[in-house]
mmCIF file of C-alpha atoms in Angstrom:
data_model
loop_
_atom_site.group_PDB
_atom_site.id
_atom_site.type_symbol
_atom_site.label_atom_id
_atom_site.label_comp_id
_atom_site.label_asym_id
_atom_site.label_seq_id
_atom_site.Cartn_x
_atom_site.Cartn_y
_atom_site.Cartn_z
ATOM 1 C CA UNK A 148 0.000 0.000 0.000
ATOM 2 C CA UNK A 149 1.410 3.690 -1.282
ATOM 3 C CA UNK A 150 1.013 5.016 2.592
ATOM 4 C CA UNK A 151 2.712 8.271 1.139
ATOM 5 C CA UNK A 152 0.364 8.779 -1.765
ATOM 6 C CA UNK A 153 -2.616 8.165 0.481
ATOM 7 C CA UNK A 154 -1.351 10.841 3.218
ATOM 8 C CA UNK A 155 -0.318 13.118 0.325
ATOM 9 C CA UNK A 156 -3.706 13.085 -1.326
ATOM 10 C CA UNK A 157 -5.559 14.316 2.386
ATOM 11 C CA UNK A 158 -5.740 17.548 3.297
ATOM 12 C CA UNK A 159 -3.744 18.962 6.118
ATOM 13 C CA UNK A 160 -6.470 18.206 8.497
ATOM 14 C CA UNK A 161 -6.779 14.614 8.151
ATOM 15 C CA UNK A 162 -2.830 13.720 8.339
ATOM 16 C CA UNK A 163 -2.889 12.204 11.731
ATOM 17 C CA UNK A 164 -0.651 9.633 13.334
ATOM 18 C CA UNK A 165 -3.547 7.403 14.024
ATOM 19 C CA UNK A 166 -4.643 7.359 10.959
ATOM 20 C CA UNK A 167 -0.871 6.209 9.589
ATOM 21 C CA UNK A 168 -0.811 3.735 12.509
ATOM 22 C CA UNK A 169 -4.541 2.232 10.875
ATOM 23 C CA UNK A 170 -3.180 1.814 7.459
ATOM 24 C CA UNK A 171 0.194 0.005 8.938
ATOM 25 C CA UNK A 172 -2.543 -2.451 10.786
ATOM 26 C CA UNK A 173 -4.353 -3.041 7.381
ATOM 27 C CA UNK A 174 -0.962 -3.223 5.353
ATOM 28 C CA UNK A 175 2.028 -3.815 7.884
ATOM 29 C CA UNK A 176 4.304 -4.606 5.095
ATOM 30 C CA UNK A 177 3.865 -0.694 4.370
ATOM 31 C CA UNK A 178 6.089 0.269 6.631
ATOM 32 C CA UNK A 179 8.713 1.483 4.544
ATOM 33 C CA UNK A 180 7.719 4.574 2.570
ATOM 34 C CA UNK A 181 9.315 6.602 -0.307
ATOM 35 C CA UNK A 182 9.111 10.097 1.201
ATOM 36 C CA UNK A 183 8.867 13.527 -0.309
ATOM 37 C CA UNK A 184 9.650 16.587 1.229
ATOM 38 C CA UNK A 185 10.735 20.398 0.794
ATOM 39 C CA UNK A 186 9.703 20.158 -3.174
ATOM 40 C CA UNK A 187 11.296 17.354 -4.859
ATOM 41 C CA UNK A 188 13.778 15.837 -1.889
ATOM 42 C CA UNK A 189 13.345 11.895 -1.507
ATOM 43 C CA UNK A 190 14.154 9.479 0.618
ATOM 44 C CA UNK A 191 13.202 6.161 1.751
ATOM 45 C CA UNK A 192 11.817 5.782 6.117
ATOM 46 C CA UNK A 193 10.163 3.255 7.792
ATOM 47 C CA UNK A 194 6.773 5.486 8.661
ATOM 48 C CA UNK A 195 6.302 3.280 11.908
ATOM 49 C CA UNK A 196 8.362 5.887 12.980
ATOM 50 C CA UNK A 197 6.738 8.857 14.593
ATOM 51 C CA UNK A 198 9.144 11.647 13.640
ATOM 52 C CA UNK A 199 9.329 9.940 10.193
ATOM 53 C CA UNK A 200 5.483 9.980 10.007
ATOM 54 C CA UNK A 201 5.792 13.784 11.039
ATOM 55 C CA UNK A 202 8.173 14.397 7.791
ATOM 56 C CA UNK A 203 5.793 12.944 5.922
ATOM 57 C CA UNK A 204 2.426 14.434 6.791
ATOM 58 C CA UNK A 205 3.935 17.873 6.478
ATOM 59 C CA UNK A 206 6.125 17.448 3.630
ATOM 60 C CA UNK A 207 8.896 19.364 4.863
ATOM 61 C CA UNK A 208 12.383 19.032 7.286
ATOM 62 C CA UNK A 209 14.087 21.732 9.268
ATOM 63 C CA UNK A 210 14.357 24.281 6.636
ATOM 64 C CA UNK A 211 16.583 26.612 8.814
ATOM 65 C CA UNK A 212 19.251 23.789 8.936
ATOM 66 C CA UNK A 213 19.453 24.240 5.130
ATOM 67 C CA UNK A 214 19.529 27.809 5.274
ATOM 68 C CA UNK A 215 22.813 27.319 7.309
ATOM 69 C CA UNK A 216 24.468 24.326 5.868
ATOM 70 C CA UNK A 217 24.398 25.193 2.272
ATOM 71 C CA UNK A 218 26.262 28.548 2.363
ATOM 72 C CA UNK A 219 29.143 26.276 4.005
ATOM 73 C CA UNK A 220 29.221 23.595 0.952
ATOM 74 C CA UNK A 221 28.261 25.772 -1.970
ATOM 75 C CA UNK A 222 31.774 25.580 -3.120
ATOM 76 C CA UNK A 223 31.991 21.993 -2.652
ATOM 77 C CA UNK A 224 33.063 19.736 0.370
ATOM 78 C CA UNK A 225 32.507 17.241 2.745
ATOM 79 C CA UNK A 226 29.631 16.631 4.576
ATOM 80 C CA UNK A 227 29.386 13.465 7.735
ATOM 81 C CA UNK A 228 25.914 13.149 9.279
ATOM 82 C CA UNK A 229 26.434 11.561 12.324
ATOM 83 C CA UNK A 230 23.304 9.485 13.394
ATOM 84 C CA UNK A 231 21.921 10.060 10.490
ATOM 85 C CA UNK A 232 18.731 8.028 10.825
ATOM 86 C CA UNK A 233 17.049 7.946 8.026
ATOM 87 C CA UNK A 234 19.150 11.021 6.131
ATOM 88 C CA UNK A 235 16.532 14.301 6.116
ATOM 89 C CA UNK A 236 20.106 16.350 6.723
ATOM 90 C CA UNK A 237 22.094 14.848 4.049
ATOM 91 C CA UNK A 238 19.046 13.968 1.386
ATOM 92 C CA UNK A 239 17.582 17.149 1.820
ATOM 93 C CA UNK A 240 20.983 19.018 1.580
ATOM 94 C CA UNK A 241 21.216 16.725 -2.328
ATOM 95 C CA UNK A 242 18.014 18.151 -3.127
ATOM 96 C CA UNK A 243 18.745 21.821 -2.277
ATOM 97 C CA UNK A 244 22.503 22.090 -3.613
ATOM 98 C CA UNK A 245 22.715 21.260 -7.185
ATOM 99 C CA UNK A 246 26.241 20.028 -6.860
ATOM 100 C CA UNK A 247 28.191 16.406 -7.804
ATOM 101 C CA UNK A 248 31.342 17.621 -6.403
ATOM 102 C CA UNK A 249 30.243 17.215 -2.179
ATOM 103 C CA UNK A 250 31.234 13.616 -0.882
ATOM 104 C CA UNK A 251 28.342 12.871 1.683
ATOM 105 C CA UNK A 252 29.160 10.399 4.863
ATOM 106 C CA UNK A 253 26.183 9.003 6.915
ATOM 107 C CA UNK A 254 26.536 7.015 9.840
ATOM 108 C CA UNK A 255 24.229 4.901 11.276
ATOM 109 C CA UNK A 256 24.492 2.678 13.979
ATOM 110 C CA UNK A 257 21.233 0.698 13.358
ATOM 111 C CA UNK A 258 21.303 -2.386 10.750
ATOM 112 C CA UNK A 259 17.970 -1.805 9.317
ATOM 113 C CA UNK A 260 18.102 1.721 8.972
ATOM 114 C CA UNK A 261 21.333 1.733 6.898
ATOM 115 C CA UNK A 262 19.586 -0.638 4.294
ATOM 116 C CA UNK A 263 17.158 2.198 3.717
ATOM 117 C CA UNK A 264 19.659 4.521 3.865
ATOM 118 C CA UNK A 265 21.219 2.222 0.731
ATOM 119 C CA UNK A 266 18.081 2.406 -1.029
ATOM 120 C CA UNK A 267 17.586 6.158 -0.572
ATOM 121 C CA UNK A 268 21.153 6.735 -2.171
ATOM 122 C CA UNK A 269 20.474 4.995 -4.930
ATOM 123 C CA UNK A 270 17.290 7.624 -5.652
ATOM 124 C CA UNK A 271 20.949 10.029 -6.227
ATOM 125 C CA UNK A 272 23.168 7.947 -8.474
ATOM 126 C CA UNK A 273 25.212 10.790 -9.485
ATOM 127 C CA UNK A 274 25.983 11.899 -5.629
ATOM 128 C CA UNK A 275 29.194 10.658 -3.679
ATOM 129 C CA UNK A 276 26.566 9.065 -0.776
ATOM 130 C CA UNK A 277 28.735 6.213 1.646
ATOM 131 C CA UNK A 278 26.915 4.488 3.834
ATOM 132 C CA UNK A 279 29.151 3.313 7.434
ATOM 133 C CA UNK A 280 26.968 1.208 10.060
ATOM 134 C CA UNK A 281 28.815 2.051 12.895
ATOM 135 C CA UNK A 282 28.629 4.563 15.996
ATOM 136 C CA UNK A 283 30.697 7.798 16.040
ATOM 137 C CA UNK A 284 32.312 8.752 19.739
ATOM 138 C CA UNK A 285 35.003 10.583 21.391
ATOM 139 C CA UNK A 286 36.606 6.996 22.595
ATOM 140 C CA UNK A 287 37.715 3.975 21.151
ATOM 141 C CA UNK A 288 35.922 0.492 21.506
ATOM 142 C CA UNK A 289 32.788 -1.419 20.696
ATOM 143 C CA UNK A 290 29.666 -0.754 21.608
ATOM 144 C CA UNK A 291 26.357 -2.652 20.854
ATOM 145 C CA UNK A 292 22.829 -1.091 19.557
ATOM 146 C CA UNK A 293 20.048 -3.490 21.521
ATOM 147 C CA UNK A 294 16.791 -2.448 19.388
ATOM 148 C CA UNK A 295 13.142 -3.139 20.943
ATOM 149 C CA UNK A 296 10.039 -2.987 19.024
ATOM 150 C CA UNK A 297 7.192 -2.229 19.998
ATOM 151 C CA UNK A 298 3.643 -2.743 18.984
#
């Protein structure tokens, strides 16, 4: 089930998170959702997320965080989003800088995230996107990520 399309479709009123969390009971293999937001900027989240669910009912992300980032890669760069969940920093930053020439660096420390992450990169073919599951800290050593779901 197109989730996204649905939600897109409503108006403003009706994009609730109950009414996301209904369709995920009729469809749970829905979870993961190609997103659109700030005009053309795509990505792929799991919508059983709340804060992804938010990004998608109002079709936008942080818009001041652009407004400040971009001045500092408009000439080209580096860019490392640390924790990057699901990528609204560095996806969004694709969509708003018309640029090949910035290398983009997401980590993720959560398995199942990153594979979206993969698929969402590949929405960008001509973008210098790398993927690293792994945790970013002021210390070396391992660390594990214990994940519980909830229903």
């Amino acid at each position: 089930m197109n989730i996204a399309r649905i939600v897109s479709t409503l108006p403003r009123f009706f994009r609730r998170h109950k009414l996301a969390r209904a369709l995920l009971f009729l469809s749970p293999g829905s979870r993961t959702q190609l997103i659109t937001f700030n005009g053309s900027t795509r990505l792929f989240a799991d919508i059983s997320d709340p804060f992804a669910r938010s990004y998608l009912f109002a079709e936008r992300f942080d818009p001041e965080f652009f407004a400040i980032a971009k001045p500092f890669l408009s000439n080209g760069g580096v860019f490392f989003d640390v924790g990057a969940n699901f990528g609204f920093c560095t996806f969004g930053l694709i969509g708003c800088l018309v640029r090949n020439d910035i290398e983009y660096h997401l980590f993720e420390a959560n398995a199942n995230i990153c594979q979206l992450l993969l698929k969402s990169a590949e929405l960008y073919p001509d973008q210098d996107i790398k993927i690293n599951h792994c945790c970013v800290t002021d210390s070396q050593g391992i660390s594990k990520l214990n994940l519980v779901y909830s229903n």
